[in-house]
Coordinates of C-alpha atoms in Angstrom, one line a residue:
M1 CA 27.3 -29.4 -70.3
A2 CA 28.6 -28.8 -73.7
M3 CA 27.6 -25.5 -75.4
S4 CA 26.3 -26.0 -78.9
K5 CA 27.8 -23.8 -81.6
S6 CA 26.2 -22.4 -84.7
E7 CA 27.6 -20.7 -87.7
F8 CA 26.4 -17.5 -86.0
A9 CA 28.2 -18.2 -82.7
L10 CA 31.0 -15.7 -81.9
K11 CA 34.5 -16.9 -82.2
K12 CA 35.8 -18.1 -78.8
K13 CA 38.4 -15.2 -78.4
T14 CA 35.9 -12.7 -79.1
A15 CA 33.2 -14.3 -76.7
I16 CA 35.7 -14.2 -73.8
R17 CA 36.7 -10.7 -74.4
I18 CA 33.2 -9.6 -74.6
G19 CA 32.4 -11.6 -71.4
L20 CA 35.3 -10.1 -69.5
R21 CA 34.4 -6.6 -70.4
V22 CA 30.7 -7.0 -69.4
S23 CA 31.9 -8.6 -66.2
V24 CA 34.1 -5.6 -65.5
H25 CA 31.2 -3.1 -66.5
L26 CA 28.8 -5.0 -64.0
Q27 CA 31.3 -5.1 -61.1
R28 CA 31.9 -1.2 -61.4
G29 CA 28.1 -0.8 -61.5
N30 CA 28.2 0.7 -65.1
F31 CA 25.2 -1.2 -66.2
E32 CA 24.6 1.1 -69.2
A33 CA 28.0 0.3 -70.7
A34 CA 27.4 -3.5 -69.9
R35 CA 24.2 -3.2 -72.0
R36 CA 26.1 -1.5 -74.8
T37 CA 28.7 -4.1 -74.9
I38 CA 25.9 -7.0 -75.2
D39 CA 24.3 -5.2 -77.8
Y40 CA 27.6 -4.9 -79.7
A41 CA 27.9 -8.8 -79.4
E42 CA 24.3 -9.2 -80.7
T43 CA 25.0 -6.9 -83.5
L44 CA 28.1 -8.9 -84.5
I45 CA 25.9 -11.9 -84.8
Q46 CA 22.9 -10.3 -86.3
N47 CA 25.0 -8.6 -89.0
H48 CA 26.1 -12.1 -90.3
P49 CA 24.7 -12.4 -93.9
R50 CA 23.0 -15.5 -93.2
A51 CA 21.7 -14.7 -89.6
P52 CA 18.0 -15.8 -89.2
L53 CA 16.0 -12.9 -90.3
F54 CA 12.8 -13.5 -88.3
S55 CA 14.9 -13.7 -84.9
M56 CA 16.4 -10.3 -85.4
P57 CA 15.2 -7.5 -82.8
L58 CA 13.7 -4.6 -84.6
A59 CA 15.7 -2.6 -81.9
Q60 CA 18.8 -3.7 -83.8
T61 CA 17.7 -2.0 -87.2
P62 CA 18.1 1.8 -88.1
M63 CA 14.2 2.0 -87.4
S64 CA 13.2 5.3 -85.7
S65 CA 12.3 5.4 -82.1
R66 CA 8.8 6.5 -82.8
T67 CA 8.0 3.5 -85.2
L68 CA 9.9 1.0 -83.0
N69 CA 8.0 2.3 -79.9
L70 CA 4.6 2.0 -81.9
L71 CA 5.5 -1.6 -82.8
E72 CA 6.8 -2.7 -79.3
R73 CA 3.6 -1.3 -77.5
N74 CA 1.7 -3.5 -79.8
G75 CA 3.8 -6.6 -79.1
V76 CA 6.2 -6.6 -82.1
I77 CA 9.5 -7.1 -80.9
L78 CA 11.3 -9.2 -83.6
I79 CA 11.2 -8.8 -87.4
G80 CA 9.3 -12.4 -87.3
D81 CA 6.6 -10.8 -85.2
L82 CA 5.4 -8.7 -88.2
V83 CA 4.6 -12.0 -90.2
G84 CA 1.1 -12.1 -91.1
R85 CA 0.3 -8.7 -89.5
G86 CA 0.4 -6.7 -93.0
E87 CA 0.0 -3.0 -94.0
S88 CA -3.6 -2.7 -92.8
W89 CA -2.6 -3.7 -89.3
V90 CA 0.0 -1.0 -89.1
L91 CA -2.2 1.5 -90.5
S92 CA -5.0 0.5 -88.0
L93 CA -2.7 1.3 -85.1
S94 CA -3.1 4.5 -83.0
G95 CA -0.2 6.5 -84.3
G96 CA 0.3 4.1 -87.4
G97 CA 0.4 5.8 -90.8
S98 CA 2.1 5.7 -94.2
G99 CA 5.3 7.1 -92.8
A100 CA 5.5 4.1 -90.4
L101 CA 4.5 1.7 -93.0
S102 CA 7.2 3.1 -95.3
E103 CA 9.9 2.9 -92.7
I104 CA 8.9 -0.7 -91.9
R105 CA 9.0 -1.7 -95.6
K106 CA 12.4 -0.1 -95.9
V107 CA 13.8 -1.8 -92.9
L108 CA 12.4 -5.2 -94.1
M109 CA 13.9 -4.7 -97.5
D110 CA 17.3 -3.7 -96.3
E111 CA 17.5 -6.7 -93.9
I112 CA 16.3 -9.2 -96.7
S113 CA 19.0 -7.5 -99.0
K114 CA 21.6 -8.3 -96.5
R115 CA 20.6 -12.0 -97.0
K116 CA 20.4 -12.1 -100.6
D117 CA 21.5 -15.7 -100.8
M118 CA 18.5 -16.7 -98.6
P119 CA 16.6 -19.9 -100.1
D120 CA 13.4 -18.1 -99.7
G121 CA 13.6 -16.2 -103.1
P122 CA 13.9 -12.6 -103.9
A123 CA 13.3 -9.8 -101.4
G124 CA 10.1 -8.6 -103.1
R125 CA 8.6 -12.3 -102.7
I126 CA 9.5 -12.4 -99.1
L127 CA 8.0 -8.8 -98.1
H128 CA 4.8 -9.8 -100.1
D129 CA 4.6 -13.2 -98.3
I130 CA 4.8 -11.8 -94.7
G131 CA 2.2 -8.9 -95.7
F132 CA 4.5 -5.9 -96.7
P133 CA 4.7 -5.9 -100.4
P134 CA 7.2 -3.4 -102.0
D135 CA 6.0 -0.1 -103.1
E136 CA 5.0 -0.1 -106.9

């Protein structure tokens, strides 16, 4: 079966190199190194300025472990999982507060800014549309 390729796919040489590296780590039982190599490959794709924003895992953002754990405990894994939840939802969570809300807003703004040529419009409107309007 032929593999489909998108503009976000790794170059063939890079994919082969990373695949071999992961294989060697797994054969040696070094699972943590294999995971880090896979994370590196995912980061190469996700840092592409036109990578799909909503499919990006929050764990690949500079979000603190505290906020990340809060969101993951409540079923939010991808940026897209935040759509429609909004500020009041974050504030209603046990452990959620203004600090977590500010951090989520900052991470969203940074990720949207990386994709400034998105057809969806300016970053502030996107933040507002998904329920996290920028600070006034």
